[in-house]
CSV table of C-alpha atoms in Angstrom, one decimal:
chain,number,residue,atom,x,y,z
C,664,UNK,CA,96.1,63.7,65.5
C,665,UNK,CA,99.8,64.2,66.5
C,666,UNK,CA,99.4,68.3,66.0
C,667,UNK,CA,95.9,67.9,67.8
C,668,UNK,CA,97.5,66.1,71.0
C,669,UNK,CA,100.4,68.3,71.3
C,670,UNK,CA,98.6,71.5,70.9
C,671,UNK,CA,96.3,70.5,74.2
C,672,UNK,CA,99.8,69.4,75.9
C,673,UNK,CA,100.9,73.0,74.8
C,674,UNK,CA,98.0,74.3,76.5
C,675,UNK,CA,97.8,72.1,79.3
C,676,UNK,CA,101.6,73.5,80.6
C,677,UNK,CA,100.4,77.1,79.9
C,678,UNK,CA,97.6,76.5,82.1
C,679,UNK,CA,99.5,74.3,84.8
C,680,UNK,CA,102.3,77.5,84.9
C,681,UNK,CA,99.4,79.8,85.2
C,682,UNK,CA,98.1,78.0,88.3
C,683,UNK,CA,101.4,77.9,89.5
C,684,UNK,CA,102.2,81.8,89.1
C,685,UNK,CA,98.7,82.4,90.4
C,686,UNK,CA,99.4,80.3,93.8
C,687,UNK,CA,102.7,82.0,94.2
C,688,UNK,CA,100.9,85.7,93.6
C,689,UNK,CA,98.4,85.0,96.2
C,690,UNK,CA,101.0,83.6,98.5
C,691,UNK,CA,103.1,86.6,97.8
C,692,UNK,CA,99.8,89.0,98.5
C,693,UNK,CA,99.5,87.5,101.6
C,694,UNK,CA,102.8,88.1,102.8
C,695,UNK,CA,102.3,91.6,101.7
C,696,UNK,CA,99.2,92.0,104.3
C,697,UNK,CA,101.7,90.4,106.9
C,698,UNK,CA,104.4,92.4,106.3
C,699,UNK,CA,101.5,95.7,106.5
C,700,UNK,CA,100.1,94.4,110.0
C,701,UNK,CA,103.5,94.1,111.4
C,702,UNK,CA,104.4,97.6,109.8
C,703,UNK,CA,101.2,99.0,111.7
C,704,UNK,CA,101.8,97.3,114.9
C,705,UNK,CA,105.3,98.5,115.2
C,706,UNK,CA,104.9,102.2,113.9
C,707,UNK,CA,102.3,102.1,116.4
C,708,UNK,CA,104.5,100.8,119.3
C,709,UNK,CA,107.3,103.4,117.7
C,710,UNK,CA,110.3,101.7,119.6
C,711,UNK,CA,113.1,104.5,120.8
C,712,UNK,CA,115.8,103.2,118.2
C,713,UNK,CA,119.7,103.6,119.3
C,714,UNK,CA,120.2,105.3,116.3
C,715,UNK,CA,120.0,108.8,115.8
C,716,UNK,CA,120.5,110.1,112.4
C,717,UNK,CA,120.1,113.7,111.4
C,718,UNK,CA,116.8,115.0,110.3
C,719,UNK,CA,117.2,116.0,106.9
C,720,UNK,CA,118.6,112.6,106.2
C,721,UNK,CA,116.0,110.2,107.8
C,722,UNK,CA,113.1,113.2,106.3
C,723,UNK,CA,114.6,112.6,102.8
C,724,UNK,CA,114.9,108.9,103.0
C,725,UNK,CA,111.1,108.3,104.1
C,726,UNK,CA,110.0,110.5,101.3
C,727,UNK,CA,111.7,108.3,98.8
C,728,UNK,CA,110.2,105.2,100.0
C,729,UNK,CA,107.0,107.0,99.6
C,730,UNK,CA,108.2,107.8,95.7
C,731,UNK,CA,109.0,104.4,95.4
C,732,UNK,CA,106.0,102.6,96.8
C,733,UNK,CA,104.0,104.7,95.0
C,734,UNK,CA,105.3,103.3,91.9
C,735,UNK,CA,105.4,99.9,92.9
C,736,UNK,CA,101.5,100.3,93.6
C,737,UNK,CA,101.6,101.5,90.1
C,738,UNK,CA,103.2,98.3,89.0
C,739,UNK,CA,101.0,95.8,90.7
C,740,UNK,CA,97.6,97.3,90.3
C,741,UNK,CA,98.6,96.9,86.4
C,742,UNK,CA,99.7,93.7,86.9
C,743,UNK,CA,96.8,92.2,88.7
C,744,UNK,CA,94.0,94.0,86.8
C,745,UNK,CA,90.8,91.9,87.6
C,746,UNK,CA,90.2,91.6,84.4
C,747,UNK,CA,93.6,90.0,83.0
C,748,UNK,CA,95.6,89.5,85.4
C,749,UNK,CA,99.5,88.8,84.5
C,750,UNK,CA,100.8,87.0,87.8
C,751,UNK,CA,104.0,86.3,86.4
C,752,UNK,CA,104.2,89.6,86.3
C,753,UNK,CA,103.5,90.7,89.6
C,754,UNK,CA,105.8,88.6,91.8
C,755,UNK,CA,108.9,91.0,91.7
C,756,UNK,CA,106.3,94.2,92.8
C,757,UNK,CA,105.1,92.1,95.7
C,758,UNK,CA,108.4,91.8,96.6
C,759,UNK,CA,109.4,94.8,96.1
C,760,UNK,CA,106.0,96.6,97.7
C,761,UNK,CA,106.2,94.1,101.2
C,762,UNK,CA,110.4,95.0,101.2
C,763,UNK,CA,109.6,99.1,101.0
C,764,UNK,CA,106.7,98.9,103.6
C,765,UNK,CA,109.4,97.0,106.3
C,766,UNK,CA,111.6,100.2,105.0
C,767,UNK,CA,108.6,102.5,105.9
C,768,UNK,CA,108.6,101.2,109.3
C,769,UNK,CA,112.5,101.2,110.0
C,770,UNK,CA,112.6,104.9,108.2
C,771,UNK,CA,109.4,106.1,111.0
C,772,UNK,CA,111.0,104.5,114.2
C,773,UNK,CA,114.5,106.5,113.8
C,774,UNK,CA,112.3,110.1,114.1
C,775,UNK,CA,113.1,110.3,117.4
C,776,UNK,CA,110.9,112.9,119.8
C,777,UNK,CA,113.6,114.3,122.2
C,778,UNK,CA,115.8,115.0,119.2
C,779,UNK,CA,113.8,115.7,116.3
C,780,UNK,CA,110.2,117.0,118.2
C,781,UNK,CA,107.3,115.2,119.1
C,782,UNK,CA,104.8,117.3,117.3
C,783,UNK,CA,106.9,116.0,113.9
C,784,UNK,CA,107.0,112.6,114.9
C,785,UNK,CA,103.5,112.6,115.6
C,786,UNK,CA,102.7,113.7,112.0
C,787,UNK,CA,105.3,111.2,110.7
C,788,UNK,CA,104.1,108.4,111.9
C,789,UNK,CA,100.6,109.0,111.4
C,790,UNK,CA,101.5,109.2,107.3
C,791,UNK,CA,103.4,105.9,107.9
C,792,UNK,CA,100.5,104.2,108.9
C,793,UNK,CA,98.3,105.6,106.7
C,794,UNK,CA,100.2,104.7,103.6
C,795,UNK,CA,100.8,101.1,105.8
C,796,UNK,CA,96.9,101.1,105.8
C,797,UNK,CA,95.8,102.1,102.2
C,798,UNK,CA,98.3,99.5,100.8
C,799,UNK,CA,97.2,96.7,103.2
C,800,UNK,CA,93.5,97.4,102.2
C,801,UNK,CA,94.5,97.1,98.4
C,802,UNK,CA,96.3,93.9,98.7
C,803,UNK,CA,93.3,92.5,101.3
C,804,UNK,CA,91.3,93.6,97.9
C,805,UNK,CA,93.4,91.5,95.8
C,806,UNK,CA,93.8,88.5,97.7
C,807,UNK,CA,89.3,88.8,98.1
C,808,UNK,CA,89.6,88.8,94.4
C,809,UNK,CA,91.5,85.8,93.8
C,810,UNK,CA,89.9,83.8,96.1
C,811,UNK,CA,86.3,85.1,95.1
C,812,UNK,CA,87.5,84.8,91.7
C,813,UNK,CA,84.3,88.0,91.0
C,814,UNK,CA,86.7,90.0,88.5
C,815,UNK,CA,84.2,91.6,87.1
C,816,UNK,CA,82.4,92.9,90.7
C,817,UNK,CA,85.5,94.2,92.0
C,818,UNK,CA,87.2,96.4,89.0
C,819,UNK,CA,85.7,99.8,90.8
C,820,UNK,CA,87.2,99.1,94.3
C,821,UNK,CA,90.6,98.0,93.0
C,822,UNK,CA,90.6,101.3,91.4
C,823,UNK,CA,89.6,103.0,94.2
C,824,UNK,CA,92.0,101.6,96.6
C,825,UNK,CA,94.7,102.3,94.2
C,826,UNK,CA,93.8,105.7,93.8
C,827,UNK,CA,93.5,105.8,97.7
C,828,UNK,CA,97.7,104.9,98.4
C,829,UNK,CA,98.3,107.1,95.7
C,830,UNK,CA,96.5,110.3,97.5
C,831,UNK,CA,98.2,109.7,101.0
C,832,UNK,CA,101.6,109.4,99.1
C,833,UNK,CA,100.8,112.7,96.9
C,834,UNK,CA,99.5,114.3,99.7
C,835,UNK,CA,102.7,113.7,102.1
C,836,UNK,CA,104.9,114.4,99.3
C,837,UNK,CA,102.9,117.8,98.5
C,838,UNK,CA,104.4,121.7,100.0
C,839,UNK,CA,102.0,121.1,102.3
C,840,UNK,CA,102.5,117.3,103.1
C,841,UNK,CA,105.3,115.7,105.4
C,842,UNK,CA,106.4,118.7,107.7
C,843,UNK,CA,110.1,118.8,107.4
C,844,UNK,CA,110.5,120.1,110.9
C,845,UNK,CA,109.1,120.6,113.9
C,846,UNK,CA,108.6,124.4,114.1
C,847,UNK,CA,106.7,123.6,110.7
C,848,UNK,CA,104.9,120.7,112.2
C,849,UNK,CA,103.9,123.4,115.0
C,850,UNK,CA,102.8,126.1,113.1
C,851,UNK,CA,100.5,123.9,111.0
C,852,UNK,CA,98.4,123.2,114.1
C,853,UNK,CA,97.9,126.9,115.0
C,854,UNK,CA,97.4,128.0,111.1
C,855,UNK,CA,94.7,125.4,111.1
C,856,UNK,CA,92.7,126.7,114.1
C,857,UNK,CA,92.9,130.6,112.8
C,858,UNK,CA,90.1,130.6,110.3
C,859,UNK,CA,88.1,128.9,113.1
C,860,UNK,CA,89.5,131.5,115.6
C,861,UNK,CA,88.2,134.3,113.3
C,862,UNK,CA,84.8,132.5,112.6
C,863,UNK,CA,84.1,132.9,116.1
C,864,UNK,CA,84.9,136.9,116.1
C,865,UNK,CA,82.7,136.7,113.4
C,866,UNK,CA,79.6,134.5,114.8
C,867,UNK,CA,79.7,136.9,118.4
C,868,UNK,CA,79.6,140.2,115.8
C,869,UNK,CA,76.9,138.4,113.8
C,870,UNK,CA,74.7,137.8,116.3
C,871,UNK,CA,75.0,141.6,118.5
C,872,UNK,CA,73.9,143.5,115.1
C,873,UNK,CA,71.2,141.3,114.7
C,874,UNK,CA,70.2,142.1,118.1
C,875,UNK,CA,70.5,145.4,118.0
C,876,UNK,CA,68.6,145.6,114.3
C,877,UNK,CA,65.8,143.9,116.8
C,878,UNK,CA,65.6,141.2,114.4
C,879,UNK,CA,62.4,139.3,114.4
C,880,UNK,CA,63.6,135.4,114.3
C,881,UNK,CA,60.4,134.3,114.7
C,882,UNK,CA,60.2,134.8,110.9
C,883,UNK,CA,63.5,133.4,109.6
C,884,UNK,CA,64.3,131.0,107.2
C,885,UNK,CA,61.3,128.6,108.2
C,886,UNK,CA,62.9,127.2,111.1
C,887,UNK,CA,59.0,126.3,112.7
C,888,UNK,CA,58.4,124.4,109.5
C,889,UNK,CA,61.3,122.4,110.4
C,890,UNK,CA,60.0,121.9,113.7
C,891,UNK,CA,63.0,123.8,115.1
C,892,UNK,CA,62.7,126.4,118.0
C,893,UNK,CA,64.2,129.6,116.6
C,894,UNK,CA,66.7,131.3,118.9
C,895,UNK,CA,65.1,133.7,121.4
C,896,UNK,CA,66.3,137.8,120.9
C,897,UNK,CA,68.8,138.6,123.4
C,898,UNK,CA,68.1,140.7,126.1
C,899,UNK,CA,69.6,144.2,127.0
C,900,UNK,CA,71.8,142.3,129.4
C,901,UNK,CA,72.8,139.6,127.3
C,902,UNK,CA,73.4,142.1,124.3
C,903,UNK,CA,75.8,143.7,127.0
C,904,UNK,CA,77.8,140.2,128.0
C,905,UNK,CA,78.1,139.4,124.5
C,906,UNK,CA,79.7,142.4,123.5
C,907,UNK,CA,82.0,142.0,126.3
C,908,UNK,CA,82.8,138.8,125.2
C,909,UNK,CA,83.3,139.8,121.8
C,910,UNK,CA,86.1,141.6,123.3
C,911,UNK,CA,87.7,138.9,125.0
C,912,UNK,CA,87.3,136.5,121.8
C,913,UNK,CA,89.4,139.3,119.4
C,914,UNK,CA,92.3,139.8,122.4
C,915,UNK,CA,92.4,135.6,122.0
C,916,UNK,CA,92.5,135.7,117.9
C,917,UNK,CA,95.1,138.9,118.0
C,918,UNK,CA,97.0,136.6,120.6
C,919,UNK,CA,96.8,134.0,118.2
C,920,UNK,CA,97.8,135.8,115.4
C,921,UNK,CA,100.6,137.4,116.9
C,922,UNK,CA,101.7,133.8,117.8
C,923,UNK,CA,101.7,132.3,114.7
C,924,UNK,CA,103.8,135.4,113.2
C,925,UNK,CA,106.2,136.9,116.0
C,926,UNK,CA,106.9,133.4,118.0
C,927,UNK,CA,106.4,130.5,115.2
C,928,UNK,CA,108.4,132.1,112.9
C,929,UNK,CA,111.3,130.0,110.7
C,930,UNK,CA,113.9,132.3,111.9
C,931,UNK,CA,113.7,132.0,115.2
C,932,UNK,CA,115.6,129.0,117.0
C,933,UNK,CA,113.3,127.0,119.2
C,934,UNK,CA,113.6,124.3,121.3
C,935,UNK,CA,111.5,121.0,120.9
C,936,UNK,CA,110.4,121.1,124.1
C,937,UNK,CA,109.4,124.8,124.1
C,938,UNK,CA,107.8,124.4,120.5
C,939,UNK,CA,105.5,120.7,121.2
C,940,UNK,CA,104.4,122.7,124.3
C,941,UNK,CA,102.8,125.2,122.7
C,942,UNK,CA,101.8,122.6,119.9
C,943,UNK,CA,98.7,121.9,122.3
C,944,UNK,CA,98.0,125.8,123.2
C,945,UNK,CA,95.8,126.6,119.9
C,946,UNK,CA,93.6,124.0,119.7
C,947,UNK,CA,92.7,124.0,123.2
C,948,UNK,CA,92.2,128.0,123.0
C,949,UNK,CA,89.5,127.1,119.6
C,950,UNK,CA,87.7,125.0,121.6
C,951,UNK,CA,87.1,126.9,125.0
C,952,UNK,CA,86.3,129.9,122.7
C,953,UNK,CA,83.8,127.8,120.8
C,954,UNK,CA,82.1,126.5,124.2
C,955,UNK,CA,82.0,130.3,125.7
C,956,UNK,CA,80.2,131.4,122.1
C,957,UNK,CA,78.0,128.8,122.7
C,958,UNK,CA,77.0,130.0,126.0
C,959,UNK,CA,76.1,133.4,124.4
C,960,UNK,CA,72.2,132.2,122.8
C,961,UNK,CA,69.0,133.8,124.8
C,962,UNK,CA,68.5,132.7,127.3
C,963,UNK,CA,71.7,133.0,129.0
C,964,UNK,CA,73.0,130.6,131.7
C,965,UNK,CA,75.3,133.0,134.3
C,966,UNK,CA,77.0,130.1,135.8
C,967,UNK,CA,78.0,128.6,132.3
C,968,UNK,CA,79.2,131.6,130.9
C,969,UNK,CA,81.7,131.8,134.4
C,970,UNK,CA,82.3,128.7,133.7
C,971,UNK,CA,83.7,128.4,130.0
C,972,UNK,CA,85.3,132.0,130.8
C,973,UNK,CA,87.4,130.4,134.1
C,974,UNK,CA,88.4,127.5,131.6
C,975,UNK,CA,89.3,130.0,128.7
C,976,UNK,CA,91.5,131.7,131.4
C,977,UNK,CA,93.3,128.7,132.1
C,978,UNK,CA,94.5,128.3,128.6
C,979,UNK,CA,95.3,131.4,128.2
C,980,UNK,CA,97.4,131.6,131.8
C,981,UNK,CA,99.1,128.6,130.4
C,982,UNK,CA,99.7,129.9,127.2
C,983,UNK,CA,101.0,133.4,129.3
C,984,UNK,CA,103.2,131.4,131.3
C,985,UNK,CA,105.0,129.2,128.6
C,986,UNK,CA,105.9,132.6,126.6
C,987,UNK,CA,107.4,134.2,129.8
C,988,UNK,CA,111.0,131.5,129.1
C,989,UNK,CA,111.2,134.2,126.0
C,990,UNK,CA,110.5,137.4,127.9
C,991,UNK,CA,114.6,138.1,128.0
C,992,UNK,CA,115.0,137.1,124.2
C,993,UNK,CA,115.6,140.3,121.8
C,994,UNK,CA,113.1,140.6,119.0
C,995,UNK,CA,111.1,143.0,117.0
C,996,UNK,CA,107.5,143.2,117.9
C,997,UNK,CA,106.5,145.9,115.7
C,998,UNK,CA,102.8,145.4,114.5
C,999,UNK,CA,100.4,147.1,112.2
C,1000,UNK,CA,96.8,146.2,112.4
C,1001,UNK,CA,95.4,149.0,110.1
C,1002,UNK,CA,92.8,147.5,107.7
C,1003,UNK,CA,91.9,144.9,110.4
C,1004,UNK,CA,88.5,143.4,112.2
C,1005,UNK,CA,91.1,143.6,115.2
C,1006,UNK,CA,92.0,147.5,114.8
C,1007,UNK,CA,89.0,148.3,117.3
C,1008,UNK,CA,91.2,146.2,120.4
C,1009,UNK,CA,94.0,148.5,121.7
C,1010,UNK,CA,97.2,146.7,122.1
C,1011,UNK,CA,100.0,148.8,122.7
C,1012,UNK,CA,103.3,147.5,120.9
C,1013,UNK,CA,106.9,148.2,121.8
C,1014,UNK,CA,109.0,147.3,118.6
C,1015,UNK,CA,111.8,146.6,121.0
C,1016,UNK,CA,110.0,144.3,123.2
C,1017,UNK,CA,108.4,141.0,122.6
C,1018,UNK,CA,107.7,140.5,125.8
C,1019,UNK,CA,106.0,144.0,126.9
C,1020,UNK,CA,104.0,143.5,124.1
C,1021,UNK,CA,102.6,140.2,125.0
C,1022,UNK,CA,102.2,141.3,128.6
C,1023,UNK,CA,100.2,144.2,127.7
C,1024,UNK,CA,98.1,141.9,125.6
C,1025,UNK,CA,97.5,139.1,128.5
C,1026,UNK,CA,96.5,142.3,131.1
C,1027,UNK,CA,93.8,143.5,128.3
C,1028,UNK,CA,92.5,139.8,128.5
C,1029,UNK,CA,92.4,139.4,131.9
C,1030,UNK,CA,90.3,142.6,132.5
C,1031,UNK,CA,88.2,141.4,129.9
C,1032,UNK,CA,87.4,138.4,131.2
C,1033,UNK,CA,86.9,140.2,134.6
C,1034,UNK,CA,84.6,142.7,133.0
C,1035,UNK,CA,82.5,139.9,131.1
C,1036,UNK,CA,82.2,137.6,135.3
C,1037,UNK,CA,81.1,141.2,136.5
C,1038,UNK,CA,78.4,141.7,134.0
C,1039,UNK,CA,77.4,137.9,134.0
C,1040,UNK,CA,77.0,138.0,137.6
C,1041,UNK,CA,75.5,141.4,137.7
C,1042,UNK,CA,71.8,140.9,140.0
């Protein structure tokens, strides 16, 4: 009787230290989602901090507290398996997990955007948050867990959410990830838009050989079936504006192009200024060369097509006029583009000259343009 009675006091302490370690894990969880929200909120507000430390220190120290919350998501998600959860266990990676998001924060508010480039910071903070995010989601899973007290429901999306901290981290942590500067940061967004650019050449020189193959598209791919009009064929003045346009779009992607290799490059020094400037130029050039394509389907709209053509000028003006601050900077322009979809647009280079060549290249737009409003507005 004596063994009987102190085997259930035995267990009744195990369980009474289990209900405690269980109360102090979901307290700790939900200090953890606190700790995220204020993260969030003040990565979002990104104060200007008085310190200033260099980039390569403040870019290796937020990578590490990436490493390391990565692990300590590692840690908790095996100590708070649904299915047999340890809480004893997972006290000192709460800790450590709510401790290395408050680092995350600090570590994102020193990138500063005068000193280190806004274009950077921007990509900074926005993998702060999003590792801020994924972790707050997980613990918000936990905490539903223990209050729910569903184990066996929620085994999937603990697993997902852990998997889903663990892809932001690997991804910012990747050769592509985190860029490490801002010229990188830069030339990310105008590698990104290229493929697009080049769809677009593609699309224009898709649709004049089917026109001139006189195509019957009333027989295609079973659009009527579908209940969906098929594209009308273009006329012999439409053929004639989209060729002409066609023109203009491979002077934009050879601009592009040449941007991304002769002015982005890593051995050039570039100011931040100069550099989150042009940050802006590519995607603004993919999209008012996708709304000019657009114009381009039978039947044709005059006035729209002057229209996306006046707004595609304004980019590219701007885009003229931010170069011009290099026009005086010495720097080898030569360029072969034998083998090329491009090798039909005449360019004419000066190896000695950056800026003669990309002056020759903005005059061949603008009497592109010109030629495209002449035919568009042709009676």
């Amino acid at each position: 009787m004596f063994a009987t009675k102190h085997s259930f006091d035995i267990i009744k302490l195990m369980s009474s230290s289990t209900a405690s370690d269980q109360r102090k894990a979901v307290t700790a969880i939900k200090v953890l989602i606190q700790t995220c929200k204020a993260a969030r909120d003040s990565i979002v507000n990104h104060p200007q901090s008085t310190e200033s430390p260099p980039l390569s220190v403040v870019h290796k120290d937020l990578l590490s507290l990436l490493s390391l919350v990565h692990g300590t998501v590692t840690k908790l998600s095996l100590a708070l398996k649904p299915s047999s959860p340890a809480y004893s266990a997972c006290l000192v990676p709460l800790k450590e997990l709510s401790d290395r998001i408050a680092a995350i924060s600090h570590c994102a508010n020193l990138f500063n955007a005068t000193i280190h480039g806004a274009t950077l910071v921007k990509e900074v903070l926005s993998v702060a948050i999003n590792v801020v995010e994924t972790v707050q989601t997980l613990a918000t899973v936990f905490l539903e867990i223990e209050d729910s007290g569903e184990r066996s429901r929620s085994a999937d999306e603990y697993l997902m959410r852990t998997g889903a901290v663990h892809c932001v981290i690997e991804i910012a942590r990747s050769e592509d990830g985190l860029p490490e500067d801002n010229l990188t940061a830069v030339r990310r967004h105008w590698l990104k838009d290229a493929g697009a650019l080049q769809d677009g050449v593609r699309e224009v020189g898709d649709m004049i050989e089917d026109a001139q193959a006189e195509i019957d598209t009333d027989c295609e791919d079973g659009w009527n079936e579908l209940g969906i009009e098929p594209s009308k064929p273009l006329t012999d003045k439409e053929l004639k504006i989209a060729k002409k346009v066609l023109t203009v779009l491979r002077l934009c992607n050879l601009l592009h192009q040449k941007v991304i290799s002769d002015i982005l490059r890593t051995t050039d020094s570039l100011s931040n200024s100069f550099l989150d400037n042009l940050a802006s130029s590519s995607p603004a050039l993919l999209s008012t060369s996708d709304e000019l394509i657009s114009t381009l389907d039978s039947p044709q709209d005059p006035d729209s097509i002057t229209t996306e053509l006046n707004v595609l000028k304004g980019v590219i003006d701007g885009i003229r006029t931010h170069l011009s601050i290099l026009d005086n900077q010495p720097n080898s322009l030569a360029v072969s583009r034998k083998g090329t979809f491009l090798n039909e647009v005449s360019v004419p280079t000066n190896p000695n000259s950056r800026g003669k060549w990309f002056k020759s290249c903005f005059d061949q737009l603008t009497k592109a343009i010109n030629s495209v409003l002449e035919a568009a507005n042709e009676t």
